[in-house]
mmCIF file of C-alpha atoms (C1' of nucleotides) in Angstrom:
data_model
loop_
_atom_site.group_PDB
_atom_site.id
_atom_site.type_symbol
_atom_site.label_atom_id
_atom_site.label_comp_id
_atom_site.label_asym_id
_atom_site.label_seq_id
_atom_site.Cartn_x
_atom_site.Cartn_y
_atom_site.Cartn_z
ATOM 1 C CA UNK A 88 -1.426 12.186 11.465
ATOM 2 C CA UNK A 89 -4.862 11.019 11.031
ATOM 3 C CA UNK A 90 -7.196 8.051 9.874
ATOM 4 C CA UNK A 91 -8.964 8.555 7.186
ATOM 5 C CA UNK A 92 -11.089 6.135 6.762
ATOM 6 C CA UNK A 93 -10.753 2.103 6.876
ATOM 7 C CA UNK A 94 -12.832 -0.413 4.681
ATOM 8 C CA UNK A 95 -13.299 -3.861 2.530
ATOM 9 C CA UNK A 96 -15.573 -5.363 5.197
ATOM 10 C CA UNK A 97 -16.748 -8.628 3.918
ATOM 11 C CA UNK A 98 -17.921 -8.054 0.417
ATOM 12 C CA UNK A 99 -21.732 -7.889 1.670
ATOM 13 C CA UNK A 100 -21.565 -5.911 4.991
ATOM 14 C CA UNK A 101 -22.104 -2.421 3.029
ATOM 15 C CA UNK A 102 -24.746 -3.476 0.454
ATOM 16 C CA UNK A 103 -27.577 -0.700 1.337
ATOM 17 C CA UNK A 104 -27.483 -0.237 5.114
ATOM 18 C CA UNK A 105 -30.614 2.430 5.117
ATOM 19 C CA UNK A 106 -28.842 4.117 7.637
ATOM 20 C CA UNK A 107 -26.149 6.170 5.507
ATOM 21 C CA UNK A 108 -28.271 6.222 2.671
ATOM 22 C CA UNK A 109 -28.799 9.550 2.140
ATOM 23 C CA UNK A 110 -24.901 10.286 2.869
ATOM 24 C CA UNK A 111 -24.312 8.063 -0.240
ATOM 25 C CA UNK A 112 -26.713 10.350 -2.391
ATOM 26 C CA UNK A 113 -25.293 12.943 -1.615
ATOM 27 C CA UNK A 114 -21.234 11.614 -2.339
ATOM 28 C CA UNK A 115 -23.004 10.097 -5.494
ATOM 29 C CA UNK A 116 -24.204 13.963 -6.943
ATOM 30 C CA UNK A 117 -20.840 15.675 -5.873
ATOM 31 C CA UNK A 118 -18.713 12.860 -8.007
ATOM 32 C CA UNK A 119 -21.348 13.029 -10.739
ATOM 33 C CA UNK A 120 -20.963 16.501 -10.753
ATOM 34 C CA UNK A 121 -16.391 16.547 -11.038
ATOM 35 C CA UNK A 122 -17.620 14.059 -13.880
ATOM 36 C CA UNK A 123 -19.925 16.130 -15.725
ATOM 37 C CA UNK A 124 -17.672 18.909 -15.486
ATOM 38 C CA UNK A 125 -14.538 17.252 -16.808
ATOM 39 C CA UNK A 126 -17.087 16.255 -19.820
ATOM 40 C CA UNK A 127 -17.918 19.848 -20.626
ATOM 41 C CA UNK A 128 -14.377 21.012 -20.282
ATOM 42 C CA UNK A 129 -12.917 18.052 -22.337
ATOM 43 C CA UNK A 130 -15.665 18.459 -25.230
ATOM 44 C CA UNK A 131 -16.696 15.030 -24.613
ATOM 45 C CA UNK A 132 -20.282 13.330 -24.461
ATOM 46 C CA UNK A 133 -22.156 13.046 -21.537
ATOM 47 C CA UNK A 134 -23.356 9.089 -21.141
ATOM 48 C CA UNK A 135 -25.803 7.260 -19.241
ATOM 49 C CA UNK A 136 -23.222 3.714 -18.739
ATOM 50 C CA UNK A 137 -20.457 6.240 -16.873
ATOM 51 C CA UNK A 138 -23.277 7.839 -14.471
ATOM 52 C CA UNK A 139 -24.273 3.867 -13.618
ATOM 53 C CA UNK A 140 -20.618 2.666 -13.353
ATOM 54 C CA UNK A 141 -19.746 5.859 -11.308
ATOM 55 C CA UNK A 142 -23.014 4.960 -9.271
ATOM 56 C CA UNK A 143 -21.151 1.456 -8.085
ATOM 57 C CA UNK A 144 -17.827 3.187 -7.755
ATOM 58 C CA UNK A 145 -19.008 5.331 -4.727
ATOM 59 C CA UNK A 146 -21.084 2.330 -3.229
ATOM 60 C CA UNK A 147 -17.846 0.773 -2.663
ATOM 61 C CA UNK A 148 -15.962 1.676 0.765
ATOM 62 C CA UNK A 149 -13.367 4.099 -1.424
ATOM 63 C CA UNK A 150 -11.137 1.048 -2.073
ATOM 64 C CA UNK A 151 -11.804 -1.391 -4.495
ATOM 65 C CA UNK A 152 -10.002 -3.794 -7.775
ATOM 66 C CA UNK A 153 -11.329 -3.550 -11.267
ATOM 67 C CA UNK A 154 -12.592 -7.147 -11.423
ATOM 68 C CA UNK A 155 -14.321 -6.390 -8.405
ATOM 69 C CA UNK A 156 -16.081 -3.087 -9.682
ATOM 70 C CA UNK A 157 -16.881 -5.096 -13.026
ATOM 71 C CA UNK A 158 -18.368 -7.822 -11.282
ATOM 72 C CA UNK A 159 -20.849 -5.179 -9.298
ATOM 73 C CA UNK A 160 -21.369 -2.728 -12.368
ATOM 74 C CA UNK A 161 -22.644 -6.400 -14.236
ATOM 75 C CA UNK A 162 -24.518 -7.586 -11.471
ATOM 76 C CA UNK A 163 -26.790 -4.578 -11.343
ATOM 77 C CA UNK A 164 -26.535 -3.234 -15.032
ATOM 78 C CA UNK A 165 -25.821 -6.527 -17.446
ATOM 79 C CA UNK A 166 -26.131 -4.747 -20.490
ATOM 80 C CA UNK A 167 -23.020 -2.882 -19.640
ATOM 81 C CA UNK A 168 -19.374 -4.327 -21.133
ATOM 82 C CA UNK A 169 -16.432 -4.910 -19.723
ATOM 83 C CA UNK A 170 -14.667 -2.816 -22.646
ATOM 84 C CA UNK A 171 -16.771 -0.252 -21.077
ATOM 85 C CA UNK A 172 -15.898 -0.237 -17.526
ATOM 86 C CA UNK A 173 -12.343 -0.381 -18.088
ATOM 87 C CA UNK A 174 -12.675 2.611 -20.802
ATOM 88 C CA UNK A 175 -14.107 4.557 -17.958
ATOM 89 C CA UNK A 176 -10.974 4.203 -15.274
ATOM 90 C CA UNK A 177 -9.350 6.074 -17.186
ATOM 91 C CA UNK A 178 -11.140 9.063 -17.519
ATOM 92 C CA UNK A 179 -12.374 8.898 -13.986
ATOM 93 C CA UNK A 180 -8.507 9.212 -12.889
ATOM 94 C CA UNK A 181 -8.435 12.194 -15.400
ATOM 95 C CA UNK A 182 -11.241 13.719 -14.117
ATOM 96 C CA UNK A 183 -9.777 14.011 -10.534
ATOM 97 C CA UNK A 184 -12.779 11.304 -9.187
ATOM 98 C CA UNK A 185 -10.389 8.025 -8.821
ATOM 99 C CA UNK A 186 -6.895 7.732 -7.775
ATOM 100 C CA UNK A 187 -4.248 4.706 -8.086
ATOM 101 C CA UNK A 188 -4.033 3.334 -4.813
ATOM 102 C CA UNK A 189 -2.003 0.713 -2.896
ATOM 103 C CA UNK A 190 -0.196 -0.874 -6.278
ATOM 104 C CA UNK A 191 2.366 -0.553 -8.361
ATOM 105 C CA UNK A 192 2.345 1.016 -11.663
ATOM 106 C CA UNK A 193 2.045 -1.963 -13.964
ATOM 107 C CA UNK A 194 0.610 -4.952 -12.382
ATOM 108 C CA UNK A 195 3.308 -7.285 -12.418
ATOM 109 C CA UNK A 196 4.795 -8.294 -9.330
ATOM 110 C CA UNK A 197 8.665 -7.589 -8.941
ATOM 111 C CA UNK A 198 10.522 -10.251 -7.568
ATOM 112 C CA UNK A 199 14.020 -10.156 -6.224
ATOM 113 C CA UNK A 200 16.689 -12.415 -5.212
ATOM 114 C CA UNK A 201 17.716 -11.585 -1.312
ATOM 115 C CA UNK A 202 18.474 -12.896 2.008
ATOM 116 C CA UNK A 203 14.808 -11.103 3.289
ATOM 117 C CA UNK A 204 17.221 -7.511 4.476
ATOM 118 C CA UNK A 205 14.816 -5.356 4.231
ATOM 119 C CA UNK A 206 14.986 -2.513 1.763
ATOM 120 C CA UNK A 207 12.672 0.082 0.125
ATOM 121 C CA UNK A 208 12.779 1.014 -3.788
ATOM 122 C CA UNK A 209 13.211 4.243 -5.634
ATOM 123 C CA UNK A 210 11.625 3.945 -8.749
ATOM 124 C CA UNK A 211 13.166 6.496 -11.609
ATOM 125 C CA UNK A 212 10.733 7.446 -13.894
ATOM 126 C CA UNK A 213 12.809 8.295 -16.591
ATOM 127 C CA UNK A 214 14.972 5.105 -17.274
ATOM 128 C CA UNK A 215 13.434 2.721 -15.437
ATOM 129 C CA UNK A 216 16.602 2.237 -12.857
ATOM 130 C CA UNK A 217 15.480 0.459 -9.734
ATOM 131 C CA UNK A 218 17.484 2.063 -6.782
ATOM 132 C CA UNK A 219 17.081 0.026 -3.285
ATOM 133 C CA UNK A 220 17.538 2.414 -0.049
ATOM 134 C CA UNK A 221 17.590 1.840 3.486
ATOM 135 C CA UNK A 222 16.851 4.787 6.215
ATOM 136 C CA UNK A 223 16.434 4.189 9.136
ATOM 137 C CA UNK A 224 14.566 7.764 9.963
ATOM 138 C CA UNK A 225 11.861 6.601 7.773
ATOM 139 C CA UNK A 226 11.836 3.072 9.869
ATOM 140 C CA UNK A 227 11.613 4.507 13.083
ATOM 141 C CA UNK A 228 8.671 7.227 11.953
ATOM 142 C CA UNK A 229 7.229 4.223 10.739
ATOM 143 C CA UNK A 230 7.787 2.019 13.629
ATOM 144 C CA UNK A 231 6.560 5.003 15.692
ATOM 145 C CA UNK A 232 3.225 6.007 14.030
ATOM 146 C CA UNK A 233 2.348 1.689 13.778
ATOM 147 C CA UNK A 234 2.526 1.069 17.484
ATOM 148 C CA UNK A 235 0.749 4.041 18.151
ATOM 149 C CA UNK A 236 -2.396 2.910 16.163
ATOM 150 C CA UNK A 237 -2.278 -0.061 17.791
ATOM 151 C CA UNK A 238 -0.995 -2.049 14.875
ATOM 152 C CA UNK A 239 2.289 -4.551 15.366
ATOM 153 C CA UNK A 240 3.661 -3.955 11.380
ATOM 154 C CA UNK A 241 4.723 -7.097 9.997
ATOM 155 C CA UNK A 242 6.136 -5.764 6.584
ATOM 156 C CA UNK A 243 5.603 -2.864 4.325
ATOM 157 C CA UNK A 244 6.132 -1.897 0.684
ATOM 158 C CA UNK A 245 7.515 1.369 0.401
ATOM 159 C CA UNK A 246 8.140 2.679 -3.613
ATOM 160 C CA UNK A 247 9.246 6.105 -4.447
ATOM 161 C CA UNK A 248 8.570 7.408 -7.904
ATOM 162 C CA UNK A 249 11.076 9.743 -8.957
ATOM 163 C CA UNK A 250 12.983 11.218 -11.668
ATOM 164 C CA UNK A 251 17.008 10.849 -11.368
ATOM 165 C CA UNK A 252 19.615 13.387 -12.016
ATOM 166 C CA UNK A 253 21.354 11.383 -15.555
ATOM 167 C CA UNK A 254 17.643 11.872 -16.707
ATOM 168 C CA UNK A 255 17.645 11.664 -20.481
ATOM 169 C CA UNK B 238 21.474 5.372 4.841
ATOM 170 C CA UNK B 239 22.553 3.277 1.372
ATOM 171 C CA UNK B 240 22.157 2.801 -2.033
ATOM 172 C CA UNK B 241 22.392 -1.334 -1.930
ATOM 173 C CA UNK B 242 22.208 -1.599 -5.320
ATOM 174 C CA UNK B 243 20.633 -0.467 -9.359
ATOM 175 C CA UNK B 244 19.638 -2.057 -11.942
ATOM 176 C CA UNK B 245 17.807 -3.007 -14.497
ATOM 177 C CA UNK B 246 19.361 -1.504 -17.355
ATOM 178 C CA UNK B 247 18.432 -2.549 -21.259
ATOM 179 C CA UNK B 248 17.540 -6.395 -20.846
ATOM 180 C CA UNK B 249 20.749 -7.208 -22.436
ATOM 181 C CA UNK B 250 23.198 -5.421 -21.565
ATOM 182 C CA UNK B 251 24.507 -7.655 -18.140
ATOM 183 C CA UNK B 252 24.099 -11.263 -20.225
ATOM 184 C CA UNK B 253 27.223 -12.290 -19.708
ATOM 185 C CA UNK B 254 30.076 -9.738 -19.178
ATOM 186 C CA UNK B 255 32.879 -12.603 -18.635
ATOM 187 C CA UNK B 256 34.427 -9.842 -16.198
ATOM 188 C CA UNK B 257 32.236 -10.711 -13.331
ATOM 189 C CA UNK B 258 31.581 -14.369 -14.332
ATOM 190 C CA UNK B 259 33.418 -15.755 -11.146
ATOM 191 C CA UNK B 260 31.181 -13.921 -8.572
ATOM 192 C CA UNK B 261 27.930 -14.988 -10.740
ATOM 193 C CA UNK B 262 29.410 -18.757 -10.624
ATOM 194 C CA UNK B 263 30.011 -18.271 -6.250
ATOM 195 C CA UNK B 264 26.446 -16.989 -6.163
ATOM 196 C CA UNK B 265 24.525 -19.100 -8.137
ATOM 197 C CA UNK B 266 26.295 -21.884 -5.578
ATOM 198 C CA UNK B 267 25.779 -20.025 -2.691
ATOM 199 C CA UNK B 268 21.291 -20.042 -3.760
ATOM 200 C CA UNK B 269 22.038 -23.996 -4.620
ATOM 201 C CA UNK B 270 22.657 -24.245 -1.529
ATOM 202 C CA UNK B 271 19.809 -22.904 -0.211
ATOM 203 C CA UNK B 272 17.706 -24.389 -2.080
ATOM 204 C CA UNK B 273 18.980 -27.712 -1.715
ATOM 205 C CA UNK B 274 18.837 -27.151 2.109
ATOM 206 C CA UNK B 275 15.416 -26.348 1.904
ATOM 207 C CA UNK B 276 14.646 -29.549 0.215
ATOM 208 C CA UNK B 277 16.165 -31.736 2.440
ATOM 209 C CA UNK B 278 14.598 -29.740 5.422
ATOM 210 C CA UNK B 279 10.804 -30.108 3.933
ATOM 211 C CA UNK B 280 11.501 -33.403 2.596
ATOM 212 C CA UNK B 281 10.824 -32.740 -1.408
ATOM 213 C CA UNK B 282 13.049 -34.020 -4.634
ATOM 214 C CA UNK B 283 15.695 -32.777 -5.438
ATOM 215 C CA UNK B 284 15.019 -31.501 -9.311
ATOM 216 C CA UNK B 285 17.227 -30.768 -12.329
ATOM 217 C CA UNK B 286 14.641 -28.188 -13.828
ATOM 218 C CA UNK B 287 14.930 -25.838 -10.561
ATOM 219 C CA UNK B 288 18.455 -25.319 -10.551
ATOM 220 C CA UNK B 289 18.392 -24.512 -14.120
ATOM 221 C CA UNK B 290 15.718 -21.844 -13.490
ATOM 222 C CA UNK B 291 17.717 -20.594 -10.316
ATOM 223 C CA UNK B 292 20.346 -20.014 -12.327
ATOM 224 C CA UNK B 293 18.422 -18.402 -15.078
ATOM 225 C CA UNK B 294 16.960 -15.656 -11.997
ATOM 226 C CA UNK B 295 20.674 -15.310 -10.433
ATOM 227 C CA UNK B 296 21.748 -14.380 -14.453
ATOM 228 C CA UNK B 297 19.195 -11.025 -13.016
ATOM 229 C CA UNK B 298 20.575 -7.930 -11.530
ATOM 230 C CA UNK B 299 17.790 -8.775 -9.030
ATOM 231 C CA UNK B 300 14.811 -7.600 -10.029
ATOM 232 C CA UNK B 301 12.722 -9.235 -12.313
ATOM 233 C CA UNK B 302 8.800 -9.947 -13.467
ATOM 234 C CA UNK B 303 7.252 -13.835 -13.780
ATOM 235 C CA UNK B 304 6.995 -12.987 -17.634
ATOM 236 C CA UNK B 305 10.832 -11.664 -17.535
ATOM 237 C CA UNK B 306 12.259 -15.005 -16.186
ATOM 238 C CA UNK B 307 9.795 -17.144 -17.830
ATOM 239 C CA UNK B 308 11.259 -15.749 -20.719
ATOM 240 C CA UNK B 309 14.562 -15.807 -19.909
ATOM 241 C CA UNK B 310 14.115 -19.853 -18.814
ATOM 242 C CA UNK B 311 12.389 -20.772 -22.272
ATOM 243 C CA UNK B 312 15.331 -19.275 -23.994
ATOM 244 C CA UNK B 313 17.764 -21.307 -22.304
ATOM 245 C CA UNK B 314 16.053 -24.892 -21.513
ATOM 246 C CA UNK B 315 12.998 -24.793 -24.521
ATOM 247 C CA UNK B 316 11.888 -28.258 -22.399
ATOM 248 C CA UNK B 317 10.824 -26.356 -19.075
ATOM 249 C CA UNK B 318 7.558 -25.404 -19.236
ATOM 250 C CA UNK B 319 6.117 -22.368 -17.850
ATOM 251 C CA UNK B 320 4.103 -24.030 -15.029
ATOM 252 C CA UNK B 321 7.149 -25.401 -14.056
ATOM 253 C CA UNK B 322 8.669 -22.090 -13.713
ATOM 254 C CA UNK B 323 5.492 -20.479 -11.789
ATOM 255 C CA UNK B 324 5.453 -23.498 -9.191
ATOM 256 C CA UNK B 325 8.912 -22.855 -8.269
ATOM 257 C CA UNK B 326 8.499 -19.552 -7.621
ATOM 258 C CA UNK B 327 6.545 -19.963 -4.027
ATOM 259 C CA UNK B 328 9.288 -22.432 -3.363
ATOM 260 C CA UNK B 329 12.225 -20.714 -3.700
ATOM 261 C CA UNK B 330 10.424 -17.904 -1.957
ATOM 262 C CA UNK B 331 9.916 -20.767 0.960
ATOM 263 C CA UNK B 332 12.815 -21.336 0.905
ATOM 264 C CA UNK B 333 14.187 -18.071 1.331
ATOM 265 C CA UNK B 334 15.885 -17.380 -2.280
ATOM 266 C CA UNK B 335 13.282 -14.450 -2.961
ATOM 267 C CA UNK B 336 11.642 -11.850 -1.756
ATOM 268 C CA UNK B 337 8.348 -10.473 -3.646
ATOM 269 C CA UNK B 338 9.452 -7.287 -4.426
ATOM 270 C CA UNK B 339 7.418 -3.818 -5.273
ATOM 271 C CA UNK B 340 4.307 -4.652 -6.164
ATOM 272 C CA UNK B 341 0.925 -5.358 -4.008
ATOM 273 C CA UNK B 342 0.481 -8.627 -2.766
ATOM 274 C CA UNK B 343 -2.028 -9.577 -5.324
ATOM 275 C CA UNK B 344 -1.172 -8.029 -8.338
ATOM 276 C CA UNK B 345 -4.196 -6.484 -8.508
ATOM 277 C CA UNK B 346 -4.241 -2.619 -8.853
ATOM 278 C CA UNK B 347 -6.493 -1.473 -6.562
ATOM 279 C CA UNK B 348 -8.391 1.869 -6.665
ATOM 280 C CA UNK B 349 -10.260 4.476 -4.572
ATOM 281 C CA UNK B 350 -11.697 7.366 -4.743
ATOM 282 C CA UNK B 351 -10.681 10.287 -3.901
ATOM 283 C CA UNK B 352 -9.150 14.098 -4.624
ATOM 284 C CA UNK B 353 -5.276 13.614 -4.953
ATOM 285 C CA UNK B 354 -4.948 14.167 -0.747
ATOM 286 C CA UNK B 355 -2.058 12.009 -0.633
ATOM 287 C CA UNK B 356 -2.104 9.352 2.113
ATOM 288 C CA UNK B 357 -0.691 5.739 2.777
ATOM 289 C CA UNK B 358 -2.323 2.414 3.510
ATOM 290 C CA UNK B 359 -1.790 -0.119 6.687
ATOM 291 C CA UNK B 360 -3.366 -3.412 5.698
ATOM 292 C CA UNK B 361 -4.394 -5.787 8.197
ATOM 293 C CA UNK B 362 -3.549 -9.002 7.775
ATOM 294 C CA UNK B 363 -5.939 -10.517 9.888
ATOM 295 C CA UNK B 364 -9.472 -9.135 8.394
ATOM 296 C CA UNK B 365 -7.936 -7.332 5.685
ATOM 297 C CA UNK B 366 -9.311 -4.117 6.290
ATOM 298 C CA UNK B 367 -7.236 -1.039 4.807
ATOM 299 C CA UNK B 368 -6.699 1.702 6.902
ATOM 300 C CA UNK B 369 -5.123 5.033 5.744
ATOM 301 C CA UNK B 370 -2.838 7.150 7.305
ATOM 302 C CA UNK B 371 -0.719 10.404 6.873
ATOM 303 C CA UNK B 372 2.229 10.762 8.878
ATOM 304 C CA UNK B 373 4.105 13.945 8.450
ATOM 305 C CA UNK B 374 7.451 12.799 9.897
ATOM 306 C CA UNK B 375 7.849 10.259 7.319
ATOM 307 C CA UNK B 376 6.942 12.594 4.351
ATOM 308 C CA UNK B 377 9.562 14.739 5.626
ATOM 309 C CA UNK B 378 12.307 11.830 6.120
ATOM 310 C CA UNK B 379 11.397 10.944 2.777
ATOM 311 C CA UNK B 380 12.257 13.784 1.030
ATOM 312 C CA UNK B 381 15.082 14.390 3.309
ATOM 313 C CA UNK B 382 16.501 11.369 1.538
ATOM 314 C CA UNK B 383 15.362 11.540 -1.670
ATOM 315 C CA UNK B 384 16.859 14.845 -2.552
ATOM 316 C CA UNK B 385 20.189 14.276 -0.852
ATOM 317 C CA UNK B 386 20.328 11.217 -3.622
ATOM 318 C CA UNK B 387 19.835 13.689 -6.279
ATOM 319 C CA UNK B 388 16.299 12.612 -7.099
ATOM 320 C CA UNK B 389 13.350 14.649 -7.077
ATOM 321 C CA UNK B 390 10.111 12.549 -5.782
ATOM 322 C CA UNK B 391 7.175 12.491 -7.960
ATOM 323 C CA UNK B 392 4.938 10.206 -6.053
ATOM 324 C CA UNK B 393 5.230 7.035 -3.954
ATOM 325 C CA UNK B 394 3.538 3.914 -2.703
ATOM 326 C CA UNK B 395 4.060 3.650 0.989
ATOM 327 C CA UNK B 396 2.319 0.083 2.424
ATOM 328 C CA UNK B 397 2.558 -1.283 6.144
ATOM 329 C CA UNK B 398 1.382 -4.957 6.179
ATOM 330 C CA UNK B 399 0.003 -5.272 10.137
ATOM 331 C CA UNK B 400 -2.164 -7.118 12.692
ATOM 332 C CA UNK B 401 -4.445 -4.876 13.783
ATOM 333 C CA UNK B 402 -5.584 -5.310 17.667
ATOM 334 C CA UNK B 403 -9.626 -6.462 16.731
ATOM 335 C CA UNK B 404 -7.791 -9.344 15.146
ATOM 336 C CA UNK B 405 -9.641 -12.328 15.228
ATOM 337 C "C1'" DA C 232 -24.436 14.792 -39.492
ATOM 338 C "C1'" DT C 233 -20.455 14.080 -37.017
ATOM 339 C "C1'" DG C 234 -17.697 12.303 -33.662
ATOM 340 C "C1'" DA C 235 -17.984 10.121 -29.216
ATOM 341 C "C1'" DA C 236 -19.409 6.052 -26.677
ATOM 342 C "C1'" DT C 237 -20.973 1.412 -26.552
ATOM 343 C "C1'" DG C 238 -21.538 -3.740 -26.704
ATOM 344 C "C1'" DC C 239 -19.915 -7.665 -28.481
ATOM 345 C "C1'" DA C 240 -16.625 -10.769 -29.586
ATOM 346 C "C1'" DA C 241 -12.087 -11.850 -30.294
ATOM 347 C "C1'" DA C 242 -7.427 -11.479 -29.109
ATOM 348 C "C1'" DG C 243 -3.542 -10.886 -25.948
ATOM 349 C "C1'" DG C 244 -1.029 -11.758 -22.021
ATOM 350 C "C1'" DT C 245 -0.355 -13.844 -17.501
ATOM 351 C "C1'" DT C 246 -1.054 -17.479 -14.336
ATOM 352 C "C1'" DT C 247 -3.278 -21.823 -12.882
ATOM 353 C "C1'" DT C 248 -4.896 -26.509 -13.304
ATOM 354 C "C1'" DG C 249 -5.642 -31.385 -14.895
ATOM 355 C "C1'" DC C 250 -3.414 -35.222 -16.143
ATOM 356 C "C1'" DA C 251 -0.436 -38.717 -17.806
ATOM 357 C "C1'" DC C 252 4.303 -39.591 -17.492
ATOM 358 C "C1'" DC C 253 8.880 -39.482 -15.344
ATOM 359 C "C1'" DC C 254 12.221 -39.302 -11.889
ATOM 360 C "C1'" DC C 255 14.171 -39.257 -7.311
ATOM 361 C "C1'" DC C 256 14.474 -41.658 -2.995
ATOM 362 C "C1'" DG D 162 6.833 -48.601 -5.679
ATOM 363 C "C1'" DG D 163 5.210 -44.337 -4.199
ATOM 364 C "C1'" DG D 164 4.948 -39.667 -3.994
ATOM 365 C "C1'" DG D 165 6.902 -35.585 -5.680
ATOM 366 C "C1'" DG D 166 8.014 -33.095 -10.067
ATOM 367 C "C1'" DT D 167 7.340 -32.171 -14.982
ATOM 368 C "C1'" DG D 168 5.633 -31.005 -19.607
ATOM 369 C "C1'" DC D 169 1.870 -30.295 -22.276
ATOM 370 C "C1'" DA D 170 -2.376 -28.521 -23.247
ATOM 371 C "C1'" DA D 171 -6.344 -26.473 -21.825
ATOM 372 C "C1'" DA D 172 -8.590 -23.407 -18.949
ATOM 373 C "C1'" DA D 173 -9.144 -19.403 -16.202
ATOM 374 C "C1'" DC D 174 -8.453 -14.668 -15.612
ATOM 375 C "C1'" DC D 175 -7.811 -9.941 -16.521
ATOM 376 C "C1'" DT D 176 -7.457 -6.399 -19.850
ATOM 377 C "C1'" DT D 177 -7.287 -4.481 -24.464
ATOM 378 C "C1'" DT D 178 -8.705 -3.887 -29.232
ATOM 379 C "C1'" DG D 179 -11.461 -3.939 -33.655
ATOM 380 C "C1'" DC D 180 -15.613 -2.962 -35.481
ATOM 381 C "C1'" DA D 181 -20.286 -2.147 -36.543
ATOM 382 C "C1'" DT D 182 -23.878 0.297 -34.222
ATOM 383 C "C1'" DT D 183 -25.993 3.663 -31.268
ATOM 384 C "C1'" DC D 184 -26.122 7.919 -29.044
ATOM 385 C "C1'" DA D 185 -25.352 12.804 -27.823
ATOM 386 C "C1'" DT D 186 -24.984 17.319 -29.467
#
DNA sequence: ATGAATGCAAAGGTTTTGCACCCCC
DNA sequence: GGGGGTGCAAAACCTTTGCATTCAT
């Protein structure tokens, strides 16, 4: 087990601190390179408004919501659209430089009647089924791993994607 | 370990099967009557437009979206209107009815960068910082479970909601 | 030149808010 | 009568789409 890295300060904390400057540069050209190369393999046009909305991307502490990143990419490069910045997720997630994190698939929250019993989900990805589990091995590992970084867990969302056996 | 429960099948299919319209009747009375108590407890009115929606989210096989039941309310009462349904909702969650289910606590996806390395997030509650983590033992648990369900995993969202020990 | 990429504006969908009216206590 | 609750309409958001134009190769 390991930290990997923690963020989302307040908004302004990471702005340009000097001090990891170069470290940025340096992330910047590796992800501009996966980009560049996922544009020659895919036949598609290199682009000066992905480069700049990639740019933003990295300045961020790895996490980070669209409307957030649109907000920055506008803030330092008006002329580029919102049509644009969304177009780009996308291909950034297909390129290997930006992963889903933290949410569920589509955005909508799931709501649920229930007395608060705690229960996880098990998602199937072929007809949509939600399945509810409880296991306790997974709530002790859990329990375990929390108190031992110091955190006291108050709740948790825990969704398994998977395909089922009556799969179509 | 148990399955508590499936569902969401084709939207229509559970409307009204009059086979299991006795246990729908005891608990739509046995939510009433939370909600009713939760009224009296916090003082409010009691309202003809919540119970009708209540009933409208008990007519779910639990899970549902705000669209879904909004929906699902408009069809039956045409007079509620939709802000009526969306204020009720951190009521009846208040008052215990429902949980928030699935999804993020803002619905907002939220992305990072990164190669595919799979890891999970704790989320302070208290400065919302997001830490990551990778715990081994719960992978394993995890699969341990899913397969003996007959599933095969494709991915999952694993979130711990904490107070971290800097909090403020 | 050809197809990809873009900006703009408009549309779509979800959720919130302002406000006058209504209802419960 | 007073404060909570409601419906309606408008606004606020977030995201997507259509389209004419620009850009990269």
């Amino acid at each position: 087990m390991k930290v990997l890295s923690c963020g989302r300060q307040a908004p302004d904390t990471q702005t340009s601190g000097a001090a990891n400057a170069a470290q940025r540069k340096k992330a910047t050209s590796h992800w501009a390179g996966k980009l560049a190369e996922h544009i020659r393999e895919q036949d598609l046009n290199h682009s000066r408004s992905r480069e700049d909305i990639l740019q933003q991307i990295v300045d961020f502490d790895r996490h980070f919501t669209l409307p957030e990143l649109l907000k920055k990419v506008q803030e330092k490069f008006p002329s580029i659209g919102s049509a644009t910045v969304y177009r780009s997720i996308p291909l950034f997630v297909a390129a290997g430089i930006l992963q889903e994190s933290l949410a569920d698939q589509d955005k909508l929250s799931v709501y649920e009647l229930g007395e608060g019993a705690h229960h996880d989900h098990i998602v199937c990805l072929k007809c949509g089924t939600i399945f509810e589990f409880h296991d306790e091995s997974i709530e002790v590992a859990q329990e375990k791993l929390i108190s031992k970084l110091g955190f006291k867990a108050v709740r948790h969302h825990h969704v398994i994607y998977a395909d089922c056996l009556k799969a179509r």
